[in-house]
Amino acid sequence: MTIENSSQAKVFGGWHKQYTHQSNVLNCAMKFAVYLPPQASKENPVPVIYWLSGLTCSDENFMQKAGAFKVAAELGVAIVAPDTSPRGEGVADDAEGAYDLGLGAGFYLNATQAPWDKHYHMYSYIVDELPALIEQHFPVTPAKSISGHSMGGHGALTIGLKNSEQYRSISAFSPITNPINCPWGQKAFSHYLGNNIEDWKAYDSVELLKHNKATLPILVDQGEDDGFLQEQLKPELLVAAAKASGSDMTLRMQPGYDHSYFFIQSFIEDHLRFHAQFLTA
């Protein structure tokens, strides 16, 4: 698998780099960004935190707005930020250009319904193809953790829970915890997966935790002033499911914080340090 460097900038002694490559899983060209801390070298490979962004975002949002590089450089961890959906000519999009379906809204699942099933296999991309690419081309170890925001928080939780052997820890900011019971999830899942709700449950963290104890530590931060809290995010259902299965999950409700990257900036250091303790153990 080949990659092409499209931009790079030195930051806190390390490098932020953006790449393009042809994805066999998604059947299109894709972008991703990587931050390599100053410690990273062939002789000293470093662990990786994968960051999954939310609706309307790309690989650029976290890298430009989260303020994560100083702490990542201190801890000696790489960060990889993929795009949030397949893109390009011929990739299906919502006919009305809605922000919560189609481009920028891949929901980190494998679509089974036409026309989405031709390209929308973000689950397999994140779980299999992208890590193989990263480990082939960069000085990183197989040790990795996963995190994300909103739709990406949903992705981080479900992917981490379903692939616990591949990750050391999971975290999320403002995750869509129970997509089968919220408007964002119901709209996307009905298009991508069809109308059988049993099929939806495979990509729902509340449903996954109800039936299986998490084997990885989980940290979730949620702003109390998040405008999407009641209708879309429903963290109380995640807490109930984790408690019922005896899972190791910490939910921190943060007074005054909303759904924005100001919220992420405020607590990203906590999340990086949370992951680092398991990645470097």
Coordinates of C-alpha atoms in Angstrom, one line a residue:
M1 CA 0.0 0.0 0.0
T2 CA 1.4 3.4 -1.0
I3 CA 0.8 6.8 0.5
E4 CA 1.5 10.3 -0.7
N5 CA 2.5 13.2 1.6
S6 CA 0.5 16.3 0.9
S7 CA 1.6 18.6 3.7
Q8 CA 3.7 18.7 6.8
A9 CA 4.6 21.0 9.6
K10 CA 7.0 20.7 12.6
V11 CA 5.2 21.2 15.9
F12 CA 6.5 20.7 19.5
G13 CA 9.5 18.9 18.1
G14 CA 7.5 16.4 16.2
W15 CA 5.7 16.4 12.8
H16 CA 2.1 16.8 11.7
K17 CA 1.7 15.2 8.3
Q18 CA -1.2 14.8 6.0
Y19 CA -1.4 11.9 3.4
T20 CA -3.6 10.6 0.7
H21 CA -3.9 7.0 -0.4
Q22 CA -6.1 4.7 -2.5
S23 CA -8.4 2.7 -0.2
N24 CA -9.2 -0.8 -1.3
V25 CA -11.9 -1.1 1.4
L26 CA -13.7 2.2 0.6
N27 CA -13.0 2.1 -3.2
C28 CA -11.8 5.7 -3.3
A29 CA -9.0 8.0 -2.5
M30 CA -8.7 8.9 1.2
K31 CA -6.9 11.4 3.4
F32 CA -5.6 10.9 6.9
A33 CA -3.3 12.9 9.2
V34 CA -0.7 11.7 11.6
Y35 CA 1.2 13.4 14.4
L36 CA 4.6 11.8 15.1
P37 CA 6.2 12.9 18.4
P38 CA 9.9 13.8 18.5
Q39 CA 10.7 10.4 20.1
A40 CA 9.4 8.4 17.1
S41 CA 12.1 6.7 15.1
K42 CA 12.9 3.3 13.5
E43 CA 14.9 2.5 16.6
N44 CA 12.2 3.8 19.0
P45 CA 8.7 3.2 17.6
V46 CA 5.8 4.7 19.6
P47 CA 2.3 3.7 20.4
V48 CA -0.7 5.2 18.6
I49 CA -4.0 6.9 19.6
Y50 CA -6.6 6.8 16.8
W51 CA -9.0 9.8 16.8
L52 CA -12.4 9.6 15.1
S53 CA -14.1 12.9 14.4
G54 CA -17.8 13.8 14.3
L55 CA -20.4 14.8 11.8
T56 CA -19.3 17.3 9.1
C57 CA -15.6 16.9 10.1
S58 CA -12.5 15.6 8.3
D59 CA -9.0 14.7 9.4
E60 CA -8.2 18.4 9.9
N61 CA -10.6 19.3 12.7
F62 CA -8.9 17.5 15.6
M63 CA -5.4 18.3 14.4
Q64 CA -6.0 22.0 14.0
K65 CA -8.4 22.6 17.0
A66 CA -7.8 20.1 19.8
G67 CA -4.4 21.5 21.0
A68 CA -3.1 17.9 21.6
F69 CA 0.4 18.1 20.2
K70 CA 2.3 19.4 23.2
V71 CA 1.1 16.7 25.5
A72 CA 1.4 14.0 22.8
A73 CA 5.0 15.1 22.4
E74 CA 5.7 14.9 26.1
L75 CA 4.1 11.4 26.4
G76 CA 5.7 10.1 23.2
V77 CA 2.5 8.9 21.5
A78 CA 1.5 9.3 17.9
I79 CA -2.0 10.4 16.9
V80 CA -3.8 9.3 13.7
A81 CA -6.9 11.1 12.5
P82 CA -8.7 9.6 9.5
D83 CA -11.5 11.3 7.5
T84 CA -15.1 10.7 8.6
S85 CA -16.4 9.1 5.4
P86 CA -15.4 8.1 1.9
R87 CA -15.3 11.0 -0.6
G88 CA -14.8 11.7 -4.3
E89 CA -16.5 11.5 -7.6
G90 CA -19.1 8.7 -7.6
V91 CA -19.3 8.4 -3.8
A92 CA -23.0 8.4 -2.7
D93 CA -24.2 11.5 -0.8
D94 CA -27.5 12.6 0.5
A95 CA -29.6 14.0 -2.3
E96 CA -30.5 17.1 -0.3
G97 CA -27.0 17.6 1.0
A98 CA -27.9 16.9 4.7
Y99 CA -25.0 17.1 7.1
D100 CA -26.0 13.9 9.0
L101 CA -26.0 11.4 6.0
G102 CA -23.5 10.7 3.3
L103 CA -20.3 12.7 3.0
G104 CA -18.8 13.6 6.4
A105 CA -21.2 11.2 8.1
G106 CA -19.9 7.6 7.6
F107 CA -20.9 6.5 11.2
Y108 CA -18.0 4.1 11.3
L109 CA -20.0 1.1 10.1
N110 CA -20.1 -1.2 7.1
A111 CA -23.1 -0.3 4.9
T112 CA -25.1 -3.1 3.5
Q113 CA -27.7 -1.1 1.4
A114 CA -27.3 0.4 -2.1
P115 CA -25.9 2.8 -3.0
W116 CA -24.0 3.2 0.2
D117 CA -22.5 -0.3 0.3
K118 CA -20.2 0.5 -2.6
H119 CA -18.0 2.8 -0.5
Y120 CA -19.3 3.2 3.0
H121 CA -17.2 0.6 4.9
M122 CA -15.6 2.9 7.5
Y123 CA -15.7 0.2 10.2
S124 CA -13.4 -2.1 8.2
Y125 CA -11.2 0.9 7.2
I126 CA -10.6 1.9 10.8
V127 CA -10.3 -1.6 12.2
D128 CA -8.2 -3.2 9.5
E129 CA -6.9 -1.2 6.5
L130 CA -5.8 2.1 8.2
P131 CA -3.8 0.5 11.1
A132 CA -2.0 -1.8 8.6
L133 CA -1.1 1.2 6.5
I134 CA 0.1 3.2 9.5
E135 CA 2.2 0.3 10.9
Q136 CA 3.7 -0.3 7.4
H137 CA 4.8 3.3 6.8
F138 CA 5.5 4.9 10.2
P139 CA 7.7 4.2 13.3
V140 CA 4.9 2.9 15.5
T141 CA 4.3 -0.2 17.6
P142 CA 1.1 -2.3 17.4
A143 CA 0.0 -0.8 20.7
K144 CA -3.0 1.4 20.1
S145 CA -5.9 3.1 21.8
I146 CA -9.0 4.7 20.3
S147 CA -10.9 8.0 21.0
G148 CA -13.4 10.3 19.3
H149 CA -16.1 13.0 19.5
S150 CA -19.8 12.8 18.9
M151 CA -20.3 10.5 15.9
G152 CA -16.6 9.7 16.4
G153 CA -17.2 8.9 20.0
H154 CA -19.8 6.4 18.9
G155 CA -17.2 5.0 16.5
A156 CA -14.5 4.8 19.2
L157 CA -16.8 3.0 21.7
T158 CA -18.3 0.5 19.3
I159 CA -15.0 -0.3 17.5
G160 CA -13.1 -0.6 20.8
L161 CA -15.8 -2.8 22.4
K162 CA -16.0 -5.1 19.4
N163 CA -12.2 -5.4 18.9
S164 CA -10.8 -5.3 22.5
E165 CA -7.8 -7.5 21.5
Q166 CA -6.6 -4.7 19.2
Y167 CA -6.7 -1.8 21.7
R168 CA -5.5 -0.9 25.1
S169 CA -8.2 1.7 26.1
I170 CA -11.2 3.7 24.8
S171 CA -12.3 7.3 25.4
A172 CA -14.9 9.6 24.0
F173 CA -16.2 13.1 24.1
S174 CA -19.9 13.6 23.8
P175 CA -20.5 10.3 22.1
I176 CA -23.7 9.2 20.4
T177 CA -24.2 6.4 22.8
N178 CA -27.4 4.7 21.7
P179 CA -27.9 5.5 18.0
I180 CA -30.7 3.1 17.5
N181 CA -32.8 5.4 19.8
C182 CA -31.8 8.9 18.5
P183 CA -32.7 10.8 15.4
W184 CA -29.1 11.0 14.0
G185 CA -28.6 7.2 14.4
Q186 CA -32.0 6.2 13.2
K187 CA -31.7 8.2 10.0
A188 CA -28.2 7.0 9.2
F189 CA -28.7 3.4 10.2
S190 CA -31.9 3.0 8.2
H191 CA -30.1 4.2 5.0
Y192 CA -26.9 2.3 5.6
L193 CA -28.1 -0.9 7.1
G194 CA -31.8 -1.2 6.2
N195 CA -34.8 -1.4 8.4
N196 CA -34.0 -4.4 10.5
I197 CA -33.2 -2.9 14.0
E198 CA -31.4 -6.2 15.0
D199 CA -28.8 -5.3 12.4
W200 CA -28.4 -1.8 13.9
K201 CA -27.5 -3.2 17.4
A202 CA -24.1 -4.4 16.2
Y203 CA -23.1 -0.7 16.0
D204 CA -24.7 0.6 19.2
S205 CA -22.5 0.9 22.3
V206 CA -25.4 0.7 24.7
E207 CA -26.6 -2.6 23.1
L208 CA -23.0 -3.9 23.1
L209 CA -22.5 -3.1 26.8
K210 CA -25.8 -4.5 27.8
H211 CA -24.8 -8.0 26.8
N212 CA -21.0 -8.0 27.2
K213 CA -18.7 -6.8 29.9
A214 CA -16.1 -4.4 28.5
T215 CA -12.6 -5.7 28.9
L216 CA -11.0 -2.3 28.2
P217 CA -11.0 0.8 30.5
I218 CA -13.3 3.5 29.2
L219 CA -13.3 7.3 29.9
V220 CA -16.2 9.5 28.7
D221 CA -16.5 13.3 29.0
Q222 CA -19.8 15.0 28.4
G223 CA -20.6 18.7 28.6
E224 CA -23.7 19.5 30.7
D225 CA -24.6 22.4 28.4
D226 CA -24.4 20.4 25.2
G227 CA -27.4 21.2 23.0
F228 CA -27.5 17.6 21.7
L229 CA -27.4 16.0 25.2
Q230 CA -31.0 15.0 25.7
E231 CA -32.2 14.1 22.2
Q232 CA -29.1 12.7 20.6
L233 CA -26.4 11.6 23.1
K234 CA -28.1 10.0 26.1
P235 CA -25.1 9.2 28.3
E236 CA -27.3 8.0 31.1
L237 CA -28.1 4.9 29.0
L238 CA -24.4 4.2 28.5
V239 CA -23.9 4.4 32.3
A240 CA -26.8 2.0 32.9
A241 CA -25.5 -0.5 30.4
A242 CA -22.0 -0.4 31.8
K243 CA -23.3 -0.8 35.3
A244 CA -25.4 -3.8 34.3
S245 CA -22.5 -5.6 32.7
G246 CA -20.0 -4.6 35.4
S247 CA -17.8 -2.7 32.9
D248 CA -15.0 -0.4 33.8
M249 CA -16.3 3.0 32.6
T250 CA -16.0 6.5 34.0
L251 CA -18.4 9.2 32.8
R252 CA -17.5 12.8 33.8
M253 CA -20.3 15.3 33.4
Q254 CA -18.6 18.7 32.9
P255 CA -20.7 21.8 34.0
G256 CA -20.9 24.6 31.5
Y257 CA -19.3 22.9 28.6
D258 CA -21.0 22.4 25.2
H259 CA -20.4 20.2 22.1
S260 CA -17.6 22.2 20.6
Y261 CA -13.8 21.8 20.2
F262 CA -13.5 24.3 23.1
F263 CA -14.8 21.4 25.2
I264 CA -12.3 19.0 23.6
Q265 CA -9.4 21.4 24.1
S266 CA -10.2 21.7 27.8
F267 CA -10.0 17.9 28.6
I268 CA -7.8 16.4 25.8
E269 CA -4.8 16.3 28.1
D270 CA -6.7 14.1 30.5
H271 CA -7.6 11.7 27.7
L272 CA -4.1 11.5 26.3
R273 CA -2.7 10.8 29.8
F274 CA -5.5 8.2 30.4
H275 CA -4.5 6.3 27.2
A276 CA -0.7 6.7 27.8
Q277 CA -0.8 4.8 31.0
F278 CA -2.1 1.7 29.2
L279 CA -0.1 2.2 26.0
T280 CA 3.2 2.5 27.8
A281 CA 2.6 -0.1 30.5

